[in-house]
PDB file of C-alpha atoms and ligand atoms in Angstrom:
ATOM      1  CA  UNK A   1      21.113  15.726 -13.419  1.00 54.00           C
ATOM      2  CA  UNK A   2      20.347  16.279 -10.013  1.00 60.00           C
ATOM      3  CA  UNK A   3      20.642  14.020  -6.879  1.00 65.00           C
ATOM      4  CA  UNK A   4      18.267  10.591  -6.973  1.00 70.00           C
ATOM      5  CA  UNK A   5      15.995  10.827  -3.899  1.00 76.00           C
ATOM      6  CA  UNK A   6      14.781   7.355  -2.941  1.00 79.00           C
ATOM      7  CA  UNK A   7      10.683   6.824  -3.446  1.00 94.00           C
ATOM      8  CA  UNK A   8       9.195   5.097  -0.966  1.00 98.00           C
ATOM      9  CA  UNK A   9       6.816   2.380  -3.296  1.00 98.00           C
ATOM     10  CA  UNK A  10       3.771   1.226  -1.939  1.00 98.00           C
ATOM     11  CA  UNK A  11       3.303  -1.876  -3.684  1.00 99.00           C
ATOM     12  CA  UNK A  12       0.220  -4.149  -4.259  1.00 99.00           C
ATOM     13  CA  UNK A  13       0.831  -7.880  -5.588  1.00 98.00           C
ATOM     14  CA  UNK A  14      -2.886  -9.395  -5.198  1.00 98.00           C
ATOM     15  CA  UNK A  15      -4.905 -12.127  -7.827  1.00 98.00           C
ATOM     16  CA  UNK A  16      -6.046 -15.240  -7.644  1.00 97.00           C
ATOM     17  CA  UNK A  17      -2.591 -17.036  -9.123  1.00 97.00           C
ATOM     18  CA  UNK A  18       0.215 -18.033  -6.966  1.00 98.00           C
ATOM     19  CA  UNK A  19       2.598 -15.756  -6.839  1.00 98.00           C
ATOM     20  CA  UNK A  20       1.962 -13.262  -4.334  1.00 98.00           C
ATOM     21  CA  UNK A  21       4.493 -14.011  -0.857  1.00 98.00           C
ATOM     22  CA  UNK A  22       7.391 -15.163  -3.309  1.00 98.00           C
ATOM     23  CA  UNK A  23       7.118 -12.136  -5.254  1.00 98.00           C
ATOM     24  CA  UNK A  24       7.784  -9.889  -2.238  1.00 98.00           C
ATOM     25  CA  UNK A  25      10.248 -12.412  -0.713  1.00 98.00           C
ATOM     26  CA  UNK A  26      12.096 -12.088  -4.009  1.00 98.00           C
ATOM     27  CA  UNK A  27      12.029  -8.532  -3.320  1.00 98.00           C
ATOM     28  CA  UNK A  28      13.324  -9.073   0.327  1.00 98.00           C
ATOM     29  CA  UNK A  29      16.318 -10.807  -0.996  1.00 98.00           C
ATOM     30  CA  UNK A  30      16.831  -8.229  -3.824  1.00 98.00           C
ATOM     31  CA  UNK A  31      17.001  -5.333  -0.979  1.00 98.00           C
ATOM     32  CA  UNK A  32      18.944  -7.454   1.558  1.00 98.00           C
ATOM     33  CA  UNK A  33      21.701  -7.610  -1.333  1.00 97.00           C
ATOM     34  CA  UNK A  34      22.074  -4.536  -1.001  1.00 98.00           C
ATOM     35  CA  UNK A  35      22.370  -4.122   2.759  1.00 98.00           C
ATOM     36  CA  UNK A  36      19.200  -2.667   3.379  1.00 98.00           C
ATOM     37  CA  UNK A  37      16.895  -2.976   6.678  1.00 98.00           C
ATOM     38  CA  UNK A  38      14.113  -5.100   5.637  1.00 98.00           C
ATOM     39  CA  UNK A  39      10.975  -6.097   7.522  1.00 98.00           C
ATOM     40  CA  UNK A  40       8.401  -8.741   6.954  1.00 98.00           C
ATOM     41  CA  UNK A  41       5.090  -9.057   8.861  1.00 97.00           C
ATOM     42  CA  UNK A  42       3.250 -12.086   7.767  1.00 96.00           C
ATOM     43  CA  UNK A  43      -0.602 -11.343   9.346  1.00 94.00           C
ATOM     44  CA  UNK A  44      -2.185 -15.220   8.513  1.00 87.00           C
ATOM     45  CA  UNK A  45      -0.447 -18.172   9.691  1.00 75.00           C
ATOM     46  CA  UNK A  46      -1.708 -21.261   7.925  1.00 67.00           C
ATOM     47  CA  UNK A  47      -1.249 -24.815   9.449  1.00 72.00           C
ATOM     48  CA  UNK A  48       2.511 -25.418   8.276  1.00 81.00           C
ATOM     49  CA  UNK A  49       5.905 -23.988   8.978  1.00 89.00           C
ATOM     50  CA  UNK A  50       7.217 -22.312   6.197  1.00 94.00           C
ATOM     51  CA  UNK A  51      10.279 -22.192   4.176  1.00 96.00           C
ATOM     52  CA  UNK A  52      10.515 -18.906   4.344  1.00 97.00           C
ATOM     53  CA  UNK A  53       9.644 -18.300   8.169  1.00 96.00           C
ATOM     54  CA  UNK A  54      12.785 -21.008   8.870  1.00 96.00           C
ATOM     55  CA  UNK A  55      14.854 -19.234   6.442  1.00 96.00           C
ATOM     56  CA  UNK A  56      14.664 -15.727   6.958  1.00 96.00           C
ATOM     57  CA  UNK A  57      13.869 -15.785  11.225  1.00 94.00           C
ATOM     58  CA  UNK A  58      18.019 -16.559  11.155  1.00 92.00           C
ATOM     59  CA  UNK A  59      18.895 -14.217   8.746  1.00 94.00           C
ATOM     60  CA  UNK A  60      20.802 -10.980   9.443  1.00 94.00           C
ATOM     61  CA  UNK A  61      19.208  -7.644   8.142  1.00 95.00           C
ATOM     62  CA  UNK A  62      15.578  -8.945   8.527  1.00 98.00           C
ATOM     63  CA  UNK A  63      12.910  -8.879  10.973  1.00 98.00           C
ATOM     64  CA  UNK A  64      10.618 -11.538  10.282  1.00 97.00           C
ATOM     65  CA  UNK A  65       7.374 -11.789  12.590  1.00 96.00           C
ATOM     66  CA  UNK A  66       4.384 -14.006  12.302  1.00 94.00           C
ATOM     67  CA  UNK A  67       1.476 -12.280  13.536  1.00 89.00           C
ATOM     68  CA  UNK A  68      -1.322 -14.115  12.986  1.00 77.00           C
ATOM     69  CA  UNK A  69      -3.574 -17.001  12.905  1.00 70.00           C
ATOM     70  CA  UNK A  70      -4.828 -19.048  10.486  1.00 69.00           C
ATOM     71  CA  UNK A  71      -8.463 -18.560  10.106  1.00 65.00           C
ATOM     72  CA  UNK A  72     -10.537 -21.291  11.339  1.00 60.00           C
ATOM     73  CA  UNK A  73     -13.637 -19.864   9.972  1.00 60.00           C
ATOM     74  CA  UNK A  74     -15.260 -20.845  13.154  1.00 61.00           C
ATOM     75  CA  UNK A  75     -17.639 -18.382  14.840  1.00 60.00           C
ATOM     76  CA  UNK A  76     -16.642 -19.339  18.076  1.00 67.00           C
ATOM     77  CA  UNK A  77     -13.184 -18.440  17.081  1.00 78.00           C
ATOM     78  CA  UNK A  78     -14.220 -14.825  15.173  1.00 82.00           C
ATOM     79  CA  UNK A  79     -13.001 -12.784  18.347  1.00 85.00           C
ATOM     80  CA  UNK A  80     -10.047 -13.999  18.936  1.00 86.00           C
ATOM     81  CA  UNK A  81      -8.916 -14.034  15.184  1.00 86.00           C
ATOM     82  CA  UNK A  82      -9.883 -10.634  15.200  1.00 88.00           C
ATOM     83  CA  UNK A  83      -8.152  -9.485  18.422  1.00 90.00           C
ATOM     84  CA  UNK A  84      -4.714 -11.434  16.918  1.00 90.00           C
ATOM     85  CA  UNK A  85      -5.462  -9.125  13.994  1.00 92.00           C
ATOM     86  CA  UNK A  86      -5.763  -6.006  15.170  1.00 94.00           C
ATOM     87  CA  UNK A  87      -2.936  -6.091  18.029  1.00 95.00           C
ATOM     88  CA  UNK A  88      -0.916  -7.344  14.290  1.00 95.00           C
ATOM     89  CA  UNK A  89      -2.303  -4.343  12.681  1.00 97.00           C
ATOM     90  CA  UNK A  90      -1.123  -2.219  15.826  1.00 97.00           C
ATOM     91  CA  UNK A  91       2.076  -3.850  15.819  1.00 97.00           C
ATOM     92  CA  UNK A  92       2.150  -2.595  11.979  1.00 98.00           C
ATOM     93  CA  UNK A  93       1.349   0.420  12.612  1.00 98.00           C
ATOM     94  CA  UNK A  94       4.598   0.904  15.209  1.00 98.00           C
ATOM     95  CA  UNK A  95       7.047  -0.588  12.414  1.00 98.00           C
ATOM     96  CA  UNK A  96       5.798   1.855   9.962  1.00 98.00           C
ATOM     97  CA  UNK A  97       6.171   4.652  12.259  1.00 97.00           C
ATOM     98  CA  UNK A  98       9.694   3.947  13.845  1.00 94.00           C
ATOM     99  CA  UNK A  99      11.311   4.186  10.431  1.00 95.00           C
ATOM    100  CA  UNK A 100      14.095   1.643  10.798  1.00 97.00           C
ATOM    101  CA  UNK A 101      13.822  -0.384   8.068  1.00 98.00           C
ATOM    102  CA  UNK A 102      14.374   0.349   3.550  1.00 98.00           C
ATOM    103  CA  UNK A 103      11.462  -2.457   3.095  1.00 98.00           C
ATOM    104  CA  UNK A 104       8.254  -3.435   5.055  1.00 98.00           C
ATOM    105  CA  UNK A 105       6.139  -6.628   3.785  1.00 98.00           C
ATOM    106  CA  UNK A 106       2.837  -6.675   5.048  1.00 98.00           C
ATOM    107  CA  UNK A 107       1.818 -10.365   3.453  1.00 98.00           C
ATOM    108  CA  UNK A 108      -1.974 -11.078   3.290  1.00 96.00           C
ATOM    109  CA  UNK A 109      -3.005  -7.966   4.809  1.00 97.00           C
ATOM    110  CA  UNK A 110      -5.628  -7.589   2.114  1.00 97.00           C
ATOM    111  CA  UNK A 111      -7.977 -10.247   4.200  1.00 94.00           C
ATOM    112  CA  UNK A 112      -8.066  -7.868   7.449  1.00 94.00           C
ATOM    113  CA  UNK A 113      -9.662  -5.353   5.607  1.00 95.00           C
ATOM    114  CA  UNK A 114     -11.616  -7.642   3.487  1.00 95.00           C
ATOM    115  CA  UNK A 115     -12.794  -9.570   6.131  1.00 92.00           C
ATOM    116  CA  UNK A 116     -13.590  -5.785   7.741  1.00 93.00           C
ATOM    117  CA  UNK A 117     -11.280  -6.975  10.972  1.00 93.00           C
ATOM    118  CA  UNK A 118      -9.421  -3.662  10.024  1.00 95.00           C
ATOM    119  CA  UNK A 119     -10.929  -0.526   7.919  1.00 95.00           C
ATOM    120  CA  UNK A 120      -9.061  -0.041   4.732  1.00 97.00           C
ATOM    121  CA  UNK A 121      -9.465   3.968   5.263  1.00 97.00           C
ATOM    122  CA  UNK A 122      -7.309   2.965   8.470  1.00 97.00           C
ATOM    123  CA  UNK A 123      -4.768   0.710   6.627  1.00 98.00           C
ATOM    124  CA  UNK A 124      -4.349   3.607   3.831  1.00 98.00           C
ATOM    125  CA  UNK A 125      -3.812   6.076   5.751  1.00 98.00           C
ATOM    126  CA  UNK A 126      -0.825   4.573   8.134  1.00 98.00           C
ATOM    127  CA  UNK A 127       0.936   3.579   4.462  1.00 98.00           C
ATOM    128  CA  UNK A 128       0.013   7.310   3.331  1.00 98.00           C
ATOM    129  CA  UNK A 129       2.138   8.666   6.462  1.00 98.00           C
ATOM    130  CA  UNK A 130       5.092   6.224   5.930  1.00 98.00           C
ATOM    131  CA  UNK A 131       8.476   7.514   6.298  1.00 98.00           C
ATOM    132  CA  UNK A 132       8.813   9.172   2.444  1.00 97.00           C
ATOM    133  CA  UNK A 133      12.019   6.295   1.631  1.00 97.00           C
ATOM    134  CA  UNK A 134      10.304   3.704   3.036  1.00 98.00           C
ATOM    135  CA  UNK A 135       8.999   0.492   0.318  1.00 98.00           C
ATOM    136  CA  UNK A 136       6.086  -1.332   1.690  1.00 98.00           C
ATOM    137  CA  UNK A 137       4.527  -4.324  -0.163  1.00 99.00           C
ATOM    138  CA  UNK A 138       1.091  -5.383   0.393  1.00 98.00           C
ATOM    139  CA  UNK A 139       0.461  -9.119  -0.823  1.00 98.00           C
ATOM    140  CA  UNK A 140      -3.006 -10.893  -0.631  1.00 98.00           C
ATOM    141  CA  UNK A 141      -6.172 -11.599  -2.776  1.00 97.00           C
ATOM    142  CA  UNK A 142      -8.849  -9.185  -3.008  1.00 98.00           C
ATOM    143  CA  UNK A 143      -7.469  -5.806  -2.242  1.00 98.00           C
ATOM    144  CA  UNK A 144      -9.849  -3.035  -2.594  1.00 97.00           C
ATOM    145  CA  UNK A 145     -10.769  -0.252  -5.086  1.00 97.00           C
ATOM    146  CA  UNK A 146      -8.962   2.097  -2.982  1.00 98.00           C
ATOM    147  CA  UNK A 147      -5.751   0.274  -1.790  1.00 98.00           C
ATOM    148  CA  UNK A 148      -5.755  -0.008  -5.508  1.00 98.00           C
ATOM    149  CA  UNK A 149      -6.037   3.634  -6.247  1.00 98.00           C
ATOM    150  CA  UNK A 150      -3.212   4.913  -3.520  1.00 98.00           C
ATOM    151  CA  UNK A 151      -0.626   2.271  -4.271  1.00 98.00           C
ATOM    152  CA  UNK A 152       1.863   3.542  -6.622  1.00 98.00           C
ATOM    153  CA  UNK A 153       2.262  -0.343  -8.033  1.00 98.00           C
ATOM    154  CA  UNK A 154      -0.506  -2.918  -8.208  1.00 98.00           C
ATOM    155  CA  UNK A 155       0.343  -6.642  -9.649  1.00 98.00           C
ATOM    156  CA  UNK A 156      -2.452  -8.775 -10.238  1.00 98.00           C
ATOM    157  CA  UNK A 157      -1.511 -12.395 -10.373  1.00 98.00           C
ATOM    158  CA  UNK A 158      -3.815 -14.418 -12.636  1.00 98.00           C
ATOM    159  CA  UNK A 159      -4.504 -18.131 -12.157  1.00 97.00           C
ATOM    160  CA  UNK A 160      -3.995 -19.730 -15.443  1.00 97.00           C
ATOM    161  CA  UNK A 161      -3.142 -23.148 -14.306  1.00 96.00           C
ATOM    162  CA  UNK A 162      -2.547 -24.068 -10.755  1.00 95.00           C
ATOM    163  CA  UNK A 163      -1.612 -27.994  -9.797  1.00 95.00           C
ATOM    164  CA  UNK A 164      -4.025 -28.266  -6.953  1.00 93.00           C
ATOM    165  CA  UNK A 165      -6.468 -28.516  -9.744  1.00 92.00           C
ATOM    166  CA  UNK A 166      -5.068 -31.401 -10.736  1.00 93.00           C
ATOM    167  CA  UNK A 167      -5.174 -32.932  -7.221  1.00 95.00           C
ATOM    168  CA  UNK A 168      -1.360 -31.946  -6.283  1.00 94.00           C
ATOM    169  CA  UNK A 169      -1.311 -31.431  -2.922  1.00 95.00           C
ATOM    170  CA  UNK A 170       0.548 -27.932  -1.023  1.00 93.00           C
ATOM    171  CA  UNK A 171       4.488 -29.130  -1.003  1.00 95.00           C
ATOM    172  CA  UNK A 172       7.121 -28.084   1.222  1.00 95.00           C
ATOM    173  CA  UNK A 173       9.724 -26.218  -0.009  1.00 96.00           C
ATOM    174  CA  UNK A 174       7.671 -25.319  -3.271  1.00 97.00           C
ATOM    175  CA  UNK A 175       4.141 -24.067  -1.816  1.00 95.00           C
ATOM    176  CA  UNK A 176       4.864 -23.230   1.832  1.00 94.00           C
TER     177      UNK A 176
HETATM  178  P1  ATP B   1       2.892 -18.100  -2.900  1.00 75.31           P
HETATM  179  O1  ATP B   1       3.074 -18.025  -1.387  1.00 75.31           O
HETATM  180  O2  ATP B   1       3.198 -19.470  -3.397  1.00 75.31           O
HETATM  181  O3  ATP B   1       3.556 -16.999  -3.637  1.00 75.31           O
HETATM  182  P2  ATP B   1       0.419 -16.670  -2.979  1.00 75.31           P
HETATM  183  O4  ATP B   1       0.943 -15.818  -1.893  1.00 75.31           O
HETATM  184  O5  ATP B   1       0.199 -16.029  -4.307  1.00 75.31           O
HETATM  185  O6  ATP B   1       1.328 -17.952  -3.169  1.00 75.31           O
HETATM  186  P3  ATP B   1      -1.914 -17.222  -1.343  1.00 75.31           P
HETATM  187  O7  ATP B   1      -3.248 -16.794  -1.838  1.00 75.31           O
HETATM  188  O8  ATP B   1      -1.263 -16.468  -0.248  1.00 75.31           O
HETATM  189  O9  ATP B   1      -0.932 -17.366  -2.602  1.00 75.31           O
HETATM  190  O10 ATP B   1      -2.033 -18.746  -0.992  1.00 75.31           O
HETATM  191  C1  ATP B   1      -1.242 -19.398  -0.071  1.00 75.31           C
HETATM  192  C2  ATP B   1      -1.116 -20.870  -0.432  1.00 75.31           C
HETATM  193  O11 ATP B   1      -2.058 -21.271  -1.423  1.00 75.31           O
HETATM  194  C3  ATP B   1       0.239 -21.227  -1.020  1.00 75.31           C
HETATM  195  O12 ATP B   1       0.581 -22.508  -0.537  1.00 75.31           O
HETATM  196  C4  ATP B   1       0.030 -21.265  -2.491  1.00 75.31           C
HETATM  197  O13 ATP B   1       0.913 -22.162  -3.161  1.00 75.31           O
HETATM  198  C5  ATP B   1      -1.391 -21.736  -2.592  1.00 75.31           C
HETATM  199  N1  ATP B   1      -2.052 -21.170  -3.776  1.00 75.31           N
HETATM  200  C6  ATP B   1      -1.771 -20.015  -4.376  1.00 75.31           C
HETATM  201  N2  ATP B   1      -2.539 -19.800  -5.451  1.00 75.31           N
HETATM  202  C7  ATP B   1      -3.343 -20.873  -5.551  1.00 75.31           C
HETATM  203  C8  ATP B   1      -4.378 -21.289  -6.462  1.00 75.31           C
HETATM  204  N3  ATP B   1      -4.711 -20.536  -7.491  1.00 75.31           N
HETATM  205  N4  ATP B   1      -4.991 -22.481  -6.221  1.00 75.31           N
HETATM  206  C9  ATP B   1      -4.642 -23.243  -5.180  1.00 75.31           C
HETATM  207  N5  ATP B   1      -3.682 -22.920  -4.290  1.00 75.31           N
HETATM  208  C10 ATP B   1      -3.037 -21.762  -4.459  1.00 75.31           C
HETATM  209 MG1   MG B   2       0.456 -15.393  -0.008  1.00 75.31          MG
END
């Protein structure tokens, strides 16, 4: 047998069902077990604090950025979500180059390119030129036909029961 080489995965966890950011923070913990260099870029910020933000911004062996905004869905506010994104994107873009880290988690990147903010073609082809060890996880709903096509692993959450439905509200410490 000859000599493993490590495979750089470009992963895809997208769906409407919750599941998305804890499956690739599982994955950060999984990796950091093992003393790799892990990196997480979260690109929309919603209106709470999260767990994982406190948790992992004081942890050793990850770089944990918030890069976003959360989307106001105001048109007065378009540009400037937009700018945040792209100077995100750009920021991205340098972490995927510098090759410094076993495991990069761009979570909810699908929106930039589905709210065109970002071309996918663009998004593709900075993963496509990723250092060949390097993992990188793409969460978020609607990822495209293409993103799709290139990643090596796609997971597609399905909603088959969700509490909100019910009238449960978000929860610390379970939702965010
Ligand atoms: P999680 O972060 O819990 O893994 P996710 O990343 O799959 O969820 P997102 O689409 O990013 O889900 O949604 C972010 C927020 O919306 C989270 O607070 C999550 O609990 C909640 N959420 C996820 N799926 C649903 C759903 N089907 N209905 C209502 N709220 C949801
Ligand atoms: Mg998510």
């Amino acid at each position: 047998m000859g000599a493993v080489m490590a495979v750089g995965i470009f992963a895809v966890f997208t769906g409407n069902g919750k599941g998305k950011t804890t499956a690739a923070l599982g994955h950060v913990a999984r990796a950091l077990g093992h003393g790799k260099k892990v990196c997480v870029i979260q690109f929309i910020k919603g209106g709470w604090q999260t767990g994982e933000e406190q948790f992992y911004t004081s942890c050793p062996g990850v770089d944990f950025h918030v890069r976003g905004r959360g989307f106001t869905w105001k048109s007065e506010d378009l540009d400037k979500d937009i700018e945040v994104a792209r100077k995100a994107w750009s920021f991205a873009q340098e972490i995927i180059k510098a090759n410094q880290y076993d495991l990069l988690v761009l979570d909810e990147l699908t929106y930039l390119a589905h709210y065109s903010m970002i071309s996918e073609e663009e998004i593709l082809r900075s993963i496509g030129e990723r250092p060949p060890s390097l993992h990188i996880i793409v969460t978020g709903r609607y990822a495209g036909e293409k993103m799709i096509e290139q990643a090596d692993l796609v997971t597609e959450m399905k909603e088959v029961k969700h509490p909100y439905k019910q009238g449960v509200k978000a929860q610390a410490g379970f939702d965010f």
